[in-house]
JSON list of C-alpha atoms in Angstrom, two decimals:
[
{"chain": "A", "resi": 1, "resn": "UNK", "atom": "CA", "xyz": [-22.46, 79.80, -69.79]},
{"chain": "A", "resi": 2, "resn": "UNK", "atom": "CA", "xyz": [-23.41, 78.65, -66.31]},
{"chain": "A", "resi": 3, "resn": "UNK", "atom": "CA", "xyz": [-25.98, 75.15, -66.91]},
{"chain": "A", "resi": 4, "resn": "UNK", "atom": "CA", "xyz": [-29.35, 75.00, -65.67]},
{"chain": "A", "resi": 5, "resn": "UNK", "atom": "CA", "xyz": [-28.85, 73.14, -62.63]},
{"chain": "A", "resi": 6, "resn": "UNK", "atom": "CA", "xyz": [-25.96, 75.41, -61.38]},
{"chain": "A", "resi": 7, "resn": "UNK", "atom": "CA", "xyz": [-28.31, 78.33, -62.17]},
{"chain": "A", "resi": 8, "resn": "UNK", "atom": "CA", "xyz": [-31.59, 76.65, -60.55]},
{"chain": "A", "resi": 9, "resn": "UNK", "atom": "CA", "xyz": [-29.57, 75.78, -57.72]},
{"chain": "A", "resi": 10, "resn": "UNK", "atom": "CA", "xyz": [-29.20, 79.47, -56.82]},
{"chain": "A", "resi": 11, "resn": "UNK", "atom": "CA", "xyz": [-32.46, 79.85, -56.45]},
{"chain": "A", "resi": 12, "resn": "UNK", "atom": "CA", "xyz": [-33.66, 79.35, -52.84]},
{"chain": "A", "resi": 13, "resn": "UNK", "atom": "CA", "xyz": [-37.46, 77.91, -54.24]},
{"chain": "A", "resi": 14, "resn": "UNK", "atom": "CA", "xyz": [-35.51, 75.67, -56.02]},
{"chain": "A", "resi": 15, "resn": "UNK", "atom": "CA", "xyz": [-33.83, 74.41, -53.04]},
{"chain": "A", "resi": 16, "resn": "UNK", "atom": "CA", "xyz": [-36.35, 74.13, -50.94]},
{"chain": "A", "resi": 17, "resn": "UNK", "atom": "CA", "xyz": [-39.18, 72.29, -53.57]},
{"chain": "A", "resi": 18, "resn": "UNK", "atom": "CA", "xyz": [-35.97, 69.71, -53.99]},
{"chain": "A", "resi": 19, "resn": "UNK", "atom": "CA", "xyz": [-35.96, 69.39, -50.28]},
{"chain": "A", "resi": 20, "resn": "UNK", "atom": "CA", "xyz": [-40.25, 68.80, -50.22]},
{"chain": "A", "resi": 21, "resn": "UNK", "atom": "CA", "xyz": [-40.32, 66.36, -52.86]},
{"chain": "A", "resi": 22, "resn": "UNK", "atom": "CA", "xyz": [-37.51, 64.64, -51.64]},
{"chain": "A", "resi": 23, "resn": "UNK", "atom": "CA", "xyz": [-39.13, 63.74, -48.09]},
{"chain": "A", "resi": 24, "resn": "UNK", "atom": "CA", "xyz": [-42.33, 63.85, -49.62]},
{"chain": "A", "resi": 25, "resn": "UNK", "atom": "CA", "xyz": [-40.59, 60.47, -51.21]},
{"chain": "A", "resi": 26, "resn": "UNK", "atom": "CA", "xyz": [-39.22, 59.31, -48.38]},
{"chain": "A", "resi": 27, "resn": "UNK", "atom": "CA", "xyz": [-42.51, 59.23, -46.69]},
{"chain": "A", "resi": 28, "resn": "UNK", "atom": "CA", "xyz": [-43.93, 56.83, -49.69]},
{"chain": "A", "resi": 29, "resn": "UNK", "atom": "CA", "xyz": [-41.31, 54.45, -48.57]},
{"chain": "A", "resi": 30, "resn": "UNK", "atom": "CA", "xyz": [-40.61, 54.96, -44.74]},
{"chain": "A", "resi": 31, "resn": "UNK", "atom": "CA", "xyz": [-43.34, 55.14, -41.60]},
{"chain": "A", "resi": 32, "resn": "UNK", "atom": "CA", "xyz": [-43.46, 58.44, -39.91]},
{"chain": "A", "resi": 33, "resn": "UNK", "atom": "CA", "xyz": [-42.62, 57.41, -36.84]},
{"chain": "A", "resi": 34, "resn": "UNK", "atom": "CA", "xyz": [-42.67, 60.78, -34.86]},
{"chain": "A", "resi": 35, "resn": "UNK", "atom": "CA", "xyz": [-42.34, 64.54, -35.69]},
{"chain": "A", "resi": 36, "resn": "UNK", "atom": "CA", "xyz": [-41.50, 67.25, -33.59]},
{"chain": "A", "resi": 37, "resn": "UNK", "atom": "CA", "xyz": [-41.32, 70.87, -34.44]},
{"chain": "A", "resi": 38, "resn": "UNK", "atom": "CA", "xyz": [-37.70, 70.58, -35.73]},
{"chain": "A", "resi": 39, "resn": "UNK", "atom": "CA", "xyz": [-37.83, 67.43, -37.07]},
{"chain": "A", "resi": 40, "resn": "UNK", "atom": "CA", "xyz": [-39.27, 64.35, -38.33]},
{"chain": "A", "resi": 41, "resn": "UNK", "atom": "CA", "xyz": [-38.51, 60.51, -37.70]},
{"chain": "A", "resi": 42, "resn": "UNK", "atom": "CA", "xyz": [-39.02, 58.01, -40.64]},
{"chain": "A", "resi": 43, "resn": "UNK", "atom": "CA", "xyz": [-38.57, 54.14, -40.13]},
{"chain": "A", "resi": 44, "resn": "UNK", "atom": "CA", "xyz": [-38.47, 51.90, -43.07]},
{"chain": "A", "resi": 45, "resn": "UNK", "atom": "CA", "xyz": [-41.77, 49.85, -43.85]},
{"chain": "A", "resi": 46, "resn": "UNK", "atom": "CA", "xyz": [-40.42, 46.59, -43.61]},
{"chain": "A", "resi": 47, "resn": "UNK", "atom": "CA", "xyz": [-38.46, 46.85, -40.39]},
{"chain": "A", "resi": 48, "resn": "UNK", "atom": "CA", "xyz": [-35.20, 46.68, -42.40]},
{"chain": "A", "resi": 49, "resn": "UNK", "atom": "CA", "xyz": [-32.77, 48.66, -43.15]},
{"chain": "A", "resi": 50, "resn": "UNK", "atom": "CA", "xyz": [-31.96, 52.91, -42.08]},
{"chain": "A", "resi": 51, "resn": "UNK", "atom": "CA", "xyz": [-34.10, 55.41, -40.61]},
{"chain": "A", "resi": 52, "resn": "UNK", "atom": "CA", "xyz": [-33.71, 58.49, -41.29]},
{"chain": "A", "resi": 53, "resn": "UNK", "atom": "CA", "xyz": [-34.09, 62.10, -38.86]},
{"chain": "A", "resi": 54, "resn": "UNK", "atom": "CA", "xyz": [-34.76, 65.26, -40.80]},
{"chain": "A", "resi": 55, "resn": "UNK", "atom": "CA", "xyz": [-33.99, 67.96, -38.39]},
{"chain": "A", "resi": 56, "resn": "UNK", "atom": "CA", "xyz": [-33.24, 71.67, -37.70]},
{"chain": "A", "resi": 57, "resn": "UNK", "atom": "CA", "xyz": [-29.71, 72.15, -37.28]},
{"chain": "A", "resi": 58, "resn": "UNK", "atom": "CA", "xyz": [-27.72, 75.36, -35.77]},
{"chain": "A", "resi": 59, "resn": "UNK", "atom": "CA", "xyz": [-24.13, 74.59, -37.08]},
{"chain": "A", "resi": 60, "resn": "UNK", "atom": "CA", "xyz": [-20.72, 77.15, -37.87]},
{"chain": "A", "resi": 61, "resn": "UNK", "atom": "CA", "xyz": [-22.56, 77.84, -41.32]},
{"chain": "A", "resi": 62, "resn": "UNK", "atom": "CA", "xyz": [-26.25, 79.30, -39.57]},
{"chain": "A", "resi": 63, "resn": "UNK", "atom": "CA", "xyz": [-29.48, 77.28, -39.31]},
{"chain": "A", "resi": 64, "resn": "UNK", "atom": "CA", "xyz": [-29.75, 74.32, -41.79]},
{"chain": "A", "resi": 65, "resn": "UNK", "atom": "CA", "xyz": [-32.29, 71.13, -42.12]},
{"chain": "A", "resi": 66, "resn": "UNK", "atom": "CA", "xyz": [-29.82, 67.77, -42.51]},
{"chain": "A", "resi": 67, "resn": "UNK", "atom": "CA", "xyz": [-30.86, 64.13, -42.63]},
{"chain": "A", "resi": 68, "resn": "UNK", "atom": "CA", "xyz": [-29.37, 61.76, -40.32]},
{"chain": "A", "resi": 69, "resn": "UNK", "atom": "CA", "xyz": [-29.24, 57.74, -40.25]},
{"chain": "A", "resi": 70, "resn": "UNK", "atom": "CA", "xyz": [-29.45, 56.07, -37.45]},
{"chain": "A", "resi": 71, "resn": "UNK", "atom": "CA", "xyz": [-26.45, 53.38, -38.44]},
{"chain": "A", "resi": 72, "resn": "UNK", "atom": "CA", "xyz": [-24.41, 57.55, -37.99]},
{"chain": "A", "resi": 73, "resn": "UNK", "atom": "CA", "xyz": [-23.57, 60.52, -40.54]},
{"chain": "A", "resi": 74, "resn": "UNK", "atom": "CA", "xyz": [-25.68, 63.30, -41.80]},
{"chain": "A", "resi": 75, "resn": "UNK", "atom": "CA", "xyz": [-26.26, 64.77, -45.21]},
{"chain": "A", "resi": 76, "resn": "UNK", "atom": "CA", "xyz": [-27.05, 68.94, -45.02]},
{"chain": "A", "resi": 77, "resn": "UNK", "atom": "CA", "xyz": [-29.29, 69.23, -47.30]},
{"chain": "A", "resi": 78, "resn": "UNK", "atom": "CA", "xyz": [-30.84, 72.85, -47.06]},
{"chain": "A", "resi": 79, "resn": "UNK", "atom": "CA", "xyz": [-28.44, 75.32, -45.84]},
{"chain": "A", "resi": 80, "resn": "UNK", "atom": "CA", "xyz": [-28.89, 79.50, -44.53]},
{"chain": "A", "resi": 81, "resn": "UNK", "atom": "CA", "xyz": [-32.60, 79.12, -43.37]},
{"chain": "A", "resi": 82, "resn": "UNK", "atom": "CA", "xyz": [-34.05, 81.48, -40.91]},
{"chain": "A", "resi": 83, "resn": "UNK", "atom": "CA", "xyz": [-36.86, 79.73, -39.45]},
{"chain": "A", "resi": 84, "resn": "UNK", "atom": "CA", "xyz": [-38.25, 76.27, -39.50]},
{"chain": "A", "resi": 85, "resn": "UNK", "atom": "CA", "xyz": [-40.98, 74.16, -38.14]},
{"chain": "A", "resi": 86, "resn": "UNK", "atom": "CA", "xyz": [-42.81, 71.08, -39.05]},
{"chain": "A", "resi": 87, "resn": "UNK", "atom": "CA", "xyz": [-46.57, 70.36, -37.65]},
{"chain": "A", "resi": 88, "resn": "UNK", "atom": "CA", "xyz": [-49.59, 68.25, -38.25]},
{"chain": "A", "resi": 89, "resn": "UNK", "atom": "CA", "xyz": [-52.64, 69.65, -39.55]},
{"chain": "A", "resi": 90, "resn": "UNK", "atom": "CA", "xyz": [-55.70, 67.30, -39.59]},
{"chain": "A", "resi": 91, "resn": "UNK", "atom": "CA", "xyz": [-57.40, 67.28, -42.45]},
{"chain": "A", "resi": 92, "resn": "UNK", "atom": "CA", "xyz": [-60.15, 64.42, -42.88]},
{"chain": "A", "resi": 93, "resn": "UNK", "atom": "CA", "xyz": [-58.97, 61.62, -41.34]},
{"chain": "A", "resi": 94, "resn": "UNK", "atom": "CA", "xyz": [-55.44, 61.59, -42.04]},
{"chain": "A", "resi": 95, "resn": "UNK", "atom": "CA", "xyz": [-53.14, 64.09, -40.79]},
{"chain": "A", "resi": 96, "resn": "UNK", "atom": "CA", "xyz": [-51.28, 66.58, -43.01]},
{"chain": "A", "resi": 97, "resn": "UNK", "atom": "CA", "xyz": [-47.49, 67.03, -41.81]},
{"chain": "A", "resi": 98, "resn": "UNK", "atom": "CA", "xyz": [-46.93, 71.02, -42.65]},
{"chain": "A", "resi": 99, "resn": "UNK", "atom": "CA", "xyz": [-42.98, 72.64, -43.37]},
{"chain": "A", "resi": 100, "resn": "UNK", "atom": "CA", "xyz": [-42.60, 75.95, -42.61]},
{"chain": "A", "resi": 101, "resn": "UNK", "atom": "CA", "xyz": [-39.16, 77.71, -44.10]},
{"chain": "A", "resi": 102, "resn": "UNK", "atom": "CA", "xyz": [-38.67, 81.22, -43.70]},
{"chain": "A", "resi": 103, "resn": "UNK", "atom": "CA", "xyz": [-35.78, 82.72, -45.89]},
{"chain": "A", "resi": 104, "resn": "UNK", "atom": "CA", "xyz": [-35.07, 86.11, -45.52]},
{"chain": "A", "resi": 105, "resn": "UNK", "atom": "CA", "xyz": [-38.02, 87.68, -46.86]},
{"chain": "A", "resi": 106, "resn": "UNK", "atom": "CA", "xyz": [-39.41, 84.67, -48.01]},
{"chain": "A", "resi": 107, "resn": "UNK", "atom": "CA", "xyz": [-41.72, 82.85, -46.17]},
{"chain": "A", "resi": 108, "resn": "UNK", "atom": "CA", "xyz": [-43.34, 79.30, -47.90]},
{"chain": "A", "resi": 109, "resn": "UNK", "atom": "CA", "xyz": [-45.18, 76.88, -46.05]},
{"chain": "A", "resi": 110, "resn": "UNK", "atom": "CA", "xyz": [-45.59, 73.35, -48.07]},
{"chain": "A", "resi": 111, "resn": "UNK", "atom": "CA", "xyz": [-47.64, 70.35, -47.03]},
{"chain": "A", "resi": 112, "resn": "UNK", "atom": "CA", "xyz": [-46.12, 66.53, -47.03]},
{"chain": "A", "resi": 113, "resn": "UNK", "atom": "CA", "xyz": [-48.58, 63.67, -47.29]},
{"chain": "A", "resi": 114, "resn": "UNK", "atom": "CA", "xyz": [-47.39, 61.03, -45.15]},
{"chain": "A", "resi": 115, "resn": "UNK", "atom": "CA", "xyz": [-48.73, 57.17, -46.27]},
{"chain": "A", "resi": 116, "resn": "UNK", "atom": "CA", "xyz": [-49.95, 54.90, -43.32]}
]
């Protein structure tokens, strides 16, 4: 009998929430320093330590989203997407970063909440 995480991890939503909430908690702890369609810069509060690039990636294996340090390597960590794009809304008077994914048929747009 296959356990729950194997069998969540099969499922695309699943995939991509882990990949939200996971930047989404990056962003508590790291500055948005810039964002671009494809990806989005994040600098550590204090001035020490990584930053980290989430970014659209074409690679052997299709279009993916990986996070890269800047002291080198990268970490895929949503593979097989079709489509995706990351934009500010402003809402009030902070801005809203948005994540498009398209996957397939599937097509979810989330909102991150980056602290300033």
């Amino acid at each position: 009998m296959p356990s729950v995480l194997e069998s969540q991890s099969r499922d695309p939503l699943f995939d991509q929430h882990w990949l939200v909430n996971r930047i989404q908690y990056e962003m508590t702890n790291y500055k948005l320093e810039e964002l671009s369609p494809v990806d989005i810069y994040l600098t550590p509060r204090n001035g020490l330590g990584k930053s980290y690039l989430y970014e659209k990636y074409s690679g052997k294996d299709g279009l993916m989203i990986r996070r890269r340090s800047t002291r080198g390597g990268h970490v895929v960590l949503l593979n097989n997407i079709d489509r995706l794009r990351f934009s500010y809304i402003q809402k009030g008077e902070k801005p809203i970063v948005q994540l498009e994914l398209d996957k397939g048929k599937k097509k979810n747009r989330y909102w991150l909440f980056p602290t300033y």
